[in-house]
């Protein structure tokens, strides 16, 4: 089984692939983030000076290691995450789903700590919480 990581450019309502890598799934163990970061670095060569890149991704890409790399590249990101991830605001760390319950529609938390010290660390970033009552995760 293979896993494909791809980065696309959106133009004229179509996604055009810029770069991709195919990796044997059993070769991804403990290396997926390195593949993601390398792919993003490869794409920077194609990005014209002055363009602002915003990476859109699903929750499998939500990791402080990737966030730090994107920040170094000067990219922004919008990545869905699990409701169980810990968000620290003002010294108080709680699962994201609890923050969403506190403010059920839209919250713009300017600087928060995302992640866990036990996994790949904590990164300070901006979080927008949108809570849809029909889904378990905000």
N, CA and C atoms as an extended XYZ file, in Angstrom:
414
Properties=species:S:1:pos:R:3:atomname:S:1:resname:S:1:resid:I:1 pbc="F F F"
N         0.842       -1.169        0.000 N   UNK     1
C         0.000        0.000        0.000 CA  UNK     1
C         0.892        1.239        0.000 C   UNK     1
N         0.503        2.268       -0.753 N   UNK     2
C         1.272        3.496       -0.859 CA  UNK     2
C         0.464        4.680       -0.345 C   UNK     2
N         1.159        5.651        0.149 N   UNK     3
C         0.562        6.906        0.612 CA  UNK     3
C         1.064        7.992       -0.325 C   UNK     3
N         0.164        8.845       -0.805 N   UNK     4
C         0.554        9.939       -1.686 CA  UNK     4
C         0.343       11.254       -0.960 C   UNK     4
N         1.378       12.066       -0.901 N   UNK     5
C         1.285       13.414       -0.362 CA  UNK     5
C         1.387       14.356       -1.550 C   UNK     5
N         0.450       15.285       -1.687 N   UNK     6
C         0.464       16.186       -2.846 CA  UNK     6
C         0.170       17.607       -2.407 C   UNK     6
N         0.782       18.558       -3.076 N   UNK     7
C         0.491       19.973       -2.874 CA  UNK     7
C        -0.042       20.521       -4.186 C   UNK     7
N        -1.179       21.193       -4.124 N   UNK     8
C        -1.846       21.693       -5.314 CA  UNK     8
C        -1.933       23.204       -5.316 C   UNK     8
N        -1.951       23.764       -6.504 N   UNK     9
C        -2.189       25.191       -6.722 CA  UNK     9
C        -3.627       25.321       -7.169 C   UNK     9
N        -4.336       26.282       -6.614 N   UNK    10
C        -5.716       26.498       -7.027 CA  UNK    10
C        -5.750       27.661       -7.997 C   UNK    10
N        -6.220       27.393       -9.213 N   UNK    11
C        -6.308       28.429      -10.236 CA  UNK    11
C        -7.528       28.148      -11.109 C   UNK    11
N        -8.272       29.177      -11.368 N   UNK    12
C        -9.477       29.049      -12.216 CA  UNK    12
C       -10.388       27.928      -11.730 C   UNK    12
N       -10.593       27.881      -10.416 N   UNK    13
C       -11.468       26.904       -9.748 CA  UNK    13
C       -11.002       25.455       -9.891 C   UNK    13
N        -9.746       25.257      -10.207 N   UNK    14
C        -9.214       23.904      -10.344 CA  UNK    14
C        -7.958       23.751       -9.504 C   UNK    14
N        -7.756       22.550       -9.008 N   UNK    15
C        -6.534       22.259       -8.270 CA  UNK    15
C        -5.524       21.668       -9.249 C   UNK    15
N        -4.387       22.318       -9.343 N   UNK    16
C        -3.318       21.848      -10.220 CA  UNK    16
C        -2.176       21.341       -9.358 C   UNK    16
N        -1.761       20.084       -9.559 N   UNK    17
C        -0.677       19.567       -8.712 CA  UNK    17
C         0.644       20.278       -8.976 C   UNK    17
N         1.305       20.687       -7.902 N   UNK    18
C         2.631       21.303       -7.986 CA  UNK    18
C         3.726       20.287       -7.689 C   UNK    18
N         3.476       19.453       -6.696 N   UNK    19
C         4.475       18.464       -6.294 CA  UNK    19
C         3.773       17.342       -5.548 C   UNK    19
N         4.349       16.173       -5.626 N   UNK    20
C         3.817       15.052       -4.882 CA  UNK    20
C         4.924       14.032       -4.667 C   UNK    20
N         4.694       13.193       -3.716 N   UNK    21
C         5.627       12.104       -3.435 CA  UNK    21
C         4.784       10.881       -3.084 C   UNK    21
N         5.196        9.745       -3.581 N   UNK    22
C         4.535        8.484       -3.267 CA  UNK    22
C         5.496        7.672       -2.411 C   UNK    22
N         4.992        7.211       -1.287 N   UNK    23
C         5.834        6.495       -0.329 CA  UNK    23
C         5.123        5.211        0.066 C   UNK    23
N         5.898        4.151        0.192 N   UNK    24
C         5.302        2.915        0.710 CA  UNK    24
C         4.775        3.199        2.112 C   UNK    24
N         3.574        2.763        2.386 N   UNK    25
C         2.940        3.068        3.663 CA  UNK    25
C         3.770        2.574        4.844 C   UNK    25
N         4.387        1.430        4.720 N   UNK    26
C         5.204        0.915        5.828 CA  UNK    26
C         6.490        1.719        6.009 C   UNK    26
N         6.840        2.571        5.039 N   UNK    27
C         8.011        3.437        5.162 CA  UNK    27
C         7.711        4.781        5.793 C   UNK    27
N         6.439        5.019        6.126 N   UNK    28
C         6.056        6.296        6.726 CA  UNK    28
C         6.209        6.332        8.238 C   UNK    28
N         6.318        5.182        8.862 N   UNK    29
C         6.361        5.148       10.331 CA  UNK    29
C         7.450        6.085       10.854 C   UNK    29
N         7.045        7.031       11.673 N   UNK    30
C         7.926        8.017       12.309 CA  UNK    30
C         8.647        8.921       11.301 C   UNK    30
N         8.213        8.940       10.040 N   UNK    31
C         8.868        9.779        9.043 CA  UNK    31
C         7.899       10.643        8.245 C   UNK    31
N         6.614       10.532        8.486 N   UNK    32
C         5.641       11.260        7.673 CA  UNK    32
C         5.889       12.770        7.710 C   UNK    32
N         6.175       13.322        8.878 N   UNK    33
C         6.406       14.773        8.985 CA  UNK    33
C         7.606       15.202        8.145 C   UNK    33
N         8.653       14.383        8.115 N   UNK    34
C         9.822       14.726        7.311 CA  UNK    34
C         9.456       14.789        5.828 C   UNK    34
N         8.621       13.857        5.363 N   UNK    35
C         8.166       13.887        3.976 CA  UNK    35
C         7.335       15.144        3.701 C   UNK    35
N         6.441       15.492        4.631 N   UNK    36
C         5.602       16.685        4.452 CA  UNK    36
C         6.457       17.945        4.370 C   UNK    36
N         7.400       18.082        5.286 N   UNK    37
C         8.255       19.269        5.319 CA  UNK    37
C         9.095       19.347        4.046 C   UNK    37
N         9.675       18.235        3.626 N   UNK    38
C        10.496       18.216        2.409 CA  UNK    38
C         9.667       18.598        1.185 C   UNK    38
N         8.423       18.128        1.124 N   UNK    39
C         7.555       18.459        0.001 CA  UNK    39
C         7.230       19.952       -0.019 C   UNK    39
N         6.949       20.516        1.144 N   UNK    40
C         6.675       21.961        1.224 CA  UNK    40
C         7.910       22.763        0.818 C   UNK    40
N         9.085       22.337        1.267 N   UNK    41
C        10.318       23.034        0.894 CA  UNK    41
C        10.553       22.956       -0.610 C   UNK    41
N        10.225       21.830       -1.206 N   UNK    42
C        10.369       21.667       -2.650 CA  UNK    42
C         9.453       22.644       -3.394 C   UNK    42
N         8.255       22.822       -2.892 N   UNK    43
C         7.277       23.696       -3.552 CA  UNK    43
C         7.694       25.165       -3.484 C   UNK    43
N         8.447       25.551       -2.466 N   UNK    44
C         8.845       26.961       -2.359 CA  UNK    44
C         9.597       27.431       -3.590 C   UNK    44
N        10.263       26.528       -4.285 N   UNK    45
C        10.992       26.899       -5.508 CA  UNK    45
C        10.050       27.337       -6.623 C   UNK    45
N         8.792       26.898       -6.569 N   UNK    46
C         7.812       27.232       -7.610 CA  UNK    46
C         6.977       28.454       -7.280 C   UNK    46
N         7.066       28.921       -6.043 N   UNK    47
C         6.208       30.024       -5.600 CA  UNK    47
C         6.861       31.354       -5.978 C   UNK    47
N         6.179       32.163       -6.784 N   UNK    48
C         6.751       33.459       -7.164 CA  UNK    48
C         6.932       34.365       -5.944 C   UNK    48
N         7.951       35.206       -5.994 N   UNK    49
C         8.208       36.164       -4.923 CA  UNK    49
C         6.969       37.041       -4.755 C   UNK    49
N         6.574       37.267       -3.521 N   UNK    50
C         5.416       38.114       -3.238 CA  UNK    50
C         4.110       37.350       -3.081 C   UNK    50
N         4.090       36.056       -3.423 N   UNK    51
C         2.874       35.259       -3.251 CA  UNK    51
C         2.782       34.788       -1.807 C   UNK    51
N         1.595       34.828       -1.279 N   UNK    52
C         1.360       34.347        0.083 CA  UNK    52
C         0.716       32.970       -0.018 C   UNK    52
N         1.386       31.974        0.519 N   UNK    53
C         0.905       30.597        0.455 CA  UNK    53
C         0.082       30.292        1.698 C   UNK    53
N        -1.078       29.676        1.479 N   UNK    54
C        -1.918       29.181        2.574 CA  UNK    54
C        -2.138       27.697        2.312 C   UNK    54
N        -1.616       26.858        3.188 N   UNK    55
C        -1.772       25.423        3.062 CA  UNK    55
C        -3.095       25.022        3.705 C   UNK    55
N        -3.949       24.345        2.953 N   UNK    56
C        -5.203       23.804        3.467 CA  UNK    56
C        -5.034       22.303        3.602 C   UNK    56
N        -5.348       21.766        4.764 N   UNK    57
C        -5.134       20.330        4.961 CA  UNK    57
C        -6.120       19.776        5.973 C   UNK    57
N        -6.271       18.475        5.946 N   UNK    58
C        -7.135       17.799        6.898 CA  UNK    58
C        -6.348       17.494        8.171 C   UNK    58
N        -7.021       16.955        9.146 N   UNK    59
C        -6.443       16.847       10.474 CA  UNK    59
C        -5.252       15.910       10.592 C   UNK    59
N        -5.014       15.056        9.641 N   UNK    60
C        -3.837       14.207        9.676 CA  UNK    60
C        -2.543       14.996        9.581 C   UNK    60
N        -2.641       16.251        9.134 N   UNK    61
C        -1.464       17.107        8.988 CA  UNK    61
C        -1.283       18.054       10.166 C   UNK    61
N        -2.192       18.034       11.118 N   UNK    62
C        -2.127       18.952       12.259 CA  UNK    62
C        -1.071       18.482       13.248 C   UNK    62
N         0.117       19.083       13.162 N   UNK    63
C         1.211       18.696       14.060 CA  UNK    63
C         2.152       19.873       14.238 C   UNK    63
N         2.574       20.134       15.467 N   UNK    64
C         3.495       21.244       15.718 CA  UNK    64
C         4.756       21.223       14.860 C   UNK    64
N         5.288       20.035       14.556 N   UNK    65
C         6.480       19.953       13.717 CA  UNK    65
C         6.225       20.591       12.360 C   UNK    65
N         5.095       20.271       11.743 N   UNK    66
C         4.749       20.848       10.450 CA  UNK    66
C         4.461       22.338       10.590 C   UNK    66
N         3.752       22.737       11.647 N   UNK    67
C         3.438       24.160       11.858 CA  UNK    67
C         4.707       24.997       11.926 C   UNK    67
N         5.712       24.507       12.678 N   UNK    68
C         6.968       25.251       12.799 CA  UNK    68
C         7.660       25.387       11.442 C   UNK    68
N         7.642       24.326       10.656 N   UNK    69
C         8.263       24.365        9.330 CA  UNK    69
C         7.533       25.337        8.411 C   UNK    69
N         6.216       25.328        8.447 N   UNK    70
C         5.442       26.250        7.615 CA  UNK    70
C         5.709       27.689        8.017 C   UNK    70
N         5.839       27.915        9.323 N   UNK    71
C         6.141       29.264        9.819 CA  UNK    71
C         7.501       29.729        9.288 C   UNK    71
N         8.499       28.839        9.322 N   UNK    72
C         9.830       29.188        8.798 CA  UNK    72
C         9.783       29.502        7.302 C   UNK    72
N         8.890       28.833        6.568 N   UNK    73
C         8.751       29.088        5.134 CA  UNK    73
C         7.962       30.371        4.854 C   UNK    73
N         7.323       30.924        5.901 N   UNK    74
C         6.514       32.124        5.709 CA  UNK    74
C         5.107       31.819        5.206 C   UNK    74
N         4.705       30.564        5.315 N   UNK    75
C         3.378       30.157        4.865 CA  UNK    75
C         2.372       30.276        5.998 C   UNK    75
N         1.125       30.453        5.640 N   UNK    76
C         0.021       30.348        6.586 CA  UNK    76
C        -0.611       28.971        6.387 C   UNK    76
N        -1.434       28.570        7.329 N   UNK    77
C        -2.074       27.274        7.187 CA  UNK    77
C        -3.451       27.298        7.811 C   UNK    77
N        -4.324       26.506        7.220 N   UNK    78
C        -5.652       26.242        7.767 CA  UNK    78
C        -5.760       24.728        7.783 C   UNK    78
N        -5.744       24.175        8.975 N   UNK    79
C        -5.733       22.724        9.113 CA  UNK    79
C        -6.743       22.325       10.185 C   UNK    79
N        -7.653       21.467        9.799 N   UNK    80
C        -8.635       20.954       10.749 CA  UNK    80
C        -7.895       20.100       11.771 C   UNK    80
N        -8.398       20.056       12.984 N   UNK    81
C        -7.727       19.276       14.018 CA  UNK    81
C        -8.748       18.499       14.841 C   UNK    81
N        -8.269       17.617       15.656 N   UNK    82
C        -9.140       16.819       16.519 CA  UNK    82
C        -9.631       17.663       17.687 C   UNK    82
N       -10.806       17.375       18.155 N   UNK    83
C       -11.365       18.081       19.302 CA  UNK    83
C       -10.648       17.771       20.595 C   UNK    83
N        -9.905       16.669       20.619 N   UNK    84
C        -9.227       16.272       21.854 CA  UNK    84
C        -7.863       16.944       22.033 C   UNK    84
N        -7.368       17.650       20.998 N   UNK    85
C        -6.052       18.282       21.119 CA  UNK    85
C        -6.099       19.366       22.192 C   UNK    85
N        -5.016       19.476       22.947 N   UNK    86
C        -4.966       20.455       24.041 CA  UNK    86
C        -4.589       21.832       23.509 C   UNK    86
N        -5.360       22.823       23.910 N   UNK    87
C        -5.107       24.215       23.546 CA  UNK    87
C        -4.885       24.981       24.846 C   UNK    87
N        -3.780       25.690       24.916 N   UNK    88
C        -3.468       26.482       26.104 CA  UNK    88
C        -3.731       27.952       25.840 C   UNK    88
N        -4.580       28.527       26.641 N   UNK    89
C        -4.905       29.948       26.530 CA  UNK    89
C        -4.755       30.559       27.917 C   UNK    89
N        -3.925       31.582       28.026 N   UNK    90
C        -3.742       32.249       29.311 CA  UNK    90
C        -3.315       31.314       30.420 C   UNK    90
N        -2.455       30.349       30.119 N   UNK    91
C        -1.974       29.424       31.137 CA  UNK    91
C        -2.913       28.278       31.443 C   UNK    91
N        -4.056       28.239       30.797 N   UNK    92
C        -5.036       27.181       31.049 CA  UNK    92
C        -5.099       26.253       29.834 C   UNK    92
N        -4.770       24.965       30.022 N   UNK    93
C        -4.780       23.990       28.921 CA  UNK    93
C        -6.017       23.111       29.027 C   UNK    93
N        -6.781       23.093       27.936 N   UNK    94
C        -8.003       22.287       27.888 CA  UNK    94
C        -8.144       21.700       26.488 C   UNK    94
N        -8.885       20.600       26.366 N   UNK    95
C        -9.154       20.069       25.025 CA  UNK    95
C        -9.942       21.094       24.196 C   UNK    95
N        -9.689       21.107       22.908 N   UNK    96
C       -10.329       22.053       22.011 CA  UNK    96
C       -11.850       21.990       22.089 C   UNK    96
N       -12.412       20.785       22.242 N   UNK    97
C       -13.869       20.677       22.272 CA  UNK    97
C       -14.467       21.421       23.465 C   UNK    97
N       -13.716       21.528       24.572 N   UNK    98
C       -14.219       22.292       25.714 CA  UNK    98
C       -14.189       23.794       25.434 C   UNK    98
N       -13.133       24.265       24.734 N   UNK    99
C       -13.111       25.678       24.344 CA  UNK    99
C       -14.281       25.969       23.412 C   UNK    99
N       -14.594       25.025       22.524 N   UNK   100
C       -15.693       25.227       21.572 CA  UNK   100
C       -17.032       25.295       22.293 C   UNK   100
N       -17.201       24.511       23.342 N   UNK   101
C       -18.457       24.553       24.105 CA  UNK   101
C       -18.612       25.879       24.833 C   UNK   101
N       -17.489       26.417       25.285 N   UNK   102
C       -17.522       27.685       26.002 CA  UNK   102
C       -17.964       28.819       25.075 C   UNK   102
N       -17.498       28.755       23.828 N   UNK   103
C       -17.851       29.762       22.824 CA  UNK   103
C       -18.296       28.986       21.584 C   UNK   103
N       -19.603       28.691       21.449 N   UNK   104
C       -20.043       27.697       20.479 CA  UNK   104
C       -19.996       28.066       18.998 C   UNK   104
N       -19.866       29.317       18.613 N   UNK   105
C       -19.951       29.603       17.181 CA  UNK   105
C       -18.590       29.858       16.567 C   UNK   105
N       -17.945       30.931       16.934 N   UNK   106
C       -16.660       31.266       16.332 CA  UNK   106
C       -15.808       31.965       17.363 C   UNK   106
N       -14.605       31.501       17.521 N   UNK   107
C       -13.676       32.118       18.460 CA  UNK   107
C       -12.369       32.332       17.725 C   UNK   107
N       -11.806       33.492       17.860 N   UNK   108
C       -10.507       33.769       17.290 CA  UNK   108
C        -9.564       33.977       18.464 C   UNK   108
N        -8.762       32.973       18.732 N   UNK   109
C        -7.828       33.029       19.842 CA  UNK   109
C        -6.473       33.452       19.282 C   UNK   109
N        -6.031       34.685       19.521 N   UNK   110
C        -4.864       35.215       18.823 CA  UNK   110
C        -3.564       34.446       19.039 C   UNK   110
N        -3.219       34.085       20.226 N   UNK   111
C        -1.998       33.307       20.441 CA  UNK   111
C        -2.299       32.229       21.458 C   UNK   111
N        -2.177       31.000       21.018 N   UNK   112
C        -2.437       29.865       21.895 CA  UNK   112
C        -1.269       28.896       21.792 C   UNK   112
N        -1.244       27.949       22.701 N   UNK   113
C        -0.265       26.874       22.629 CA  UNK   113
C        -0.998       25.628       22.163 C   UNK   113
N        -0.547       25.082       21.038 N   UNK   114
C        -1.171       23.919       20.432 CA  UNK   114
C        -0.257       22.724       20.627 C   UNK   114
N        -0.821       21.607       21.030 N   UNK   115
C        -0.047       20.376       21.103 CA  UNK   115
C         0.247       19.919       22.509 C   UNK   115
N         1.117       18.941       22.573 N   UNK   116
C         1.442       18.305       23.839 CA  UNK   116
C         2.958       18.213       23.994 C   UNK   116
N         3.455       18.498       25.182 N   UNK   117
C         4.898       18.369       25.394 CA  UNK   117
C         5.397       16.940       25.175 C   UNK   117
N         4.511       15.958       25.278 N   UNK   118
C         4.915       14.563       25.146 CA  UNK   118
C         5.059       14.120       23.689 C   UNK   118
N         4.355       14.754       22.763 N   UNK   119
C         4.449       14.319       21.363 CA  UNK   119
C         5.563       15.095       20.676 C   UNK   119
N         5.227       15.888       19.675 N   UNK   120
C         6.285       16.639       18.978 CA  UNK   120
C         6.340       18.083       19.441 C   UNK   120
N         5.887       18.322       20.653 N   UNK   121
C         6.061       19.629       21.257 CA  UNK   121
C         4.866       20.541       21.137 C   UNK   121
N         5.069       21.724       21.646 N   UNK   122
C         4.027       22.744       21.648 CA  UNK   122
C         4.473       23.854       20.714 C   UNK   122
N         3.530       24.402       19.981 N   UNK   123
C         3.820       25.534       19.109 CA  UNK   123
C         2.804       26.630       19.409 C   UNK   123
N         3.265       27.859       19.444 N   UNK   124
C         2.350       28.983       19.620 CA  UNK   124
C         1.819       29.373       18.252 C   UNK   124
N         0.522       29.519       18.151 N   UNK   125
C        -0.096       29.866       16.879 CA  UNK   125
C        -1.448       30.519       17.143 C   UNK   125
N        -2.136       30.800       16.077 N   UNK   126
C        -3.469       31.405       16.148 CA  UNK   126
C        -4.481       30.311       15.844 C   UNK   126
N        -5.545       30.250       16.609 N   UNK   127
C        -6.556       29.209       16.414 CA  UNK   127
C        -7.913       29.860       16.234 C   UNK   127
N        -8.634       29.393       15.240 N   UNK   128
C       -10.025       29.791       15.045 CA  UNK   128
C       -10.849       28.543       15.281 C   UNK   128
N       -11.821       28.642       16.178 N   UNK   129
C       -12.650       27.491       16.508 CA  UNK   129
C       -14.027       27.700       15.892 C   UNK   129
N       -14.421       26.751       15.077 N   UNK   130
C       -15.785       26.761       14.546 CA  UNK   130
C       -16.445       25.491       15.009 C   UNK   130
N       -17.552       25.633       15.669 N   UNK   131
C       -18.237       24.476       16.229 CA  UNK   131
C       -19.561       24.284       15.511 C   UNK   131
N       -19.677       23.182       14.820 N   UNK   132
C       -20.909       22.804       14.131 CA  UNK   132
C       -21.587       21.765       15.019 C   UNK   132
N       -22.775       22.039       15.455 N   UNK   133
C       -23.479       21.149       16.371 CA  UNK   133
C       -23.712       19.751       15.853 C   UNK   133
N       -23.585       19.532       14.551 N   UNK   134
C       -23.847       18.208       13.967 CA  UNK   134
C       -22.610       17.311       13.997 C   UNK   134
N       -21.461       17.842       14.395 N   UNK   135
C       -20.237       17.046       14.414 CA  UNK   135
C       -19.677       16.968       15.840 C   UNK   135
N       -19.026       15.857       16.143 N   UNK   136
C       -18.468       15.710       17.484 CA  UNK   136
C       -17.233       16.579       17.674 C   UNK   136
N       -16.424       16.751       16.633 N   UNK   137
C       -15.245       17.595       16.728 CA  UNK   137
C       -15.557       19.007       16.230 C   UNK   137
N       -15.063       20.017       16.964 N   UNK   138
C       -15.239       21.385       16.470 CA  UNK   138
C       -14.330       21.629       15.276 C   UNK   138
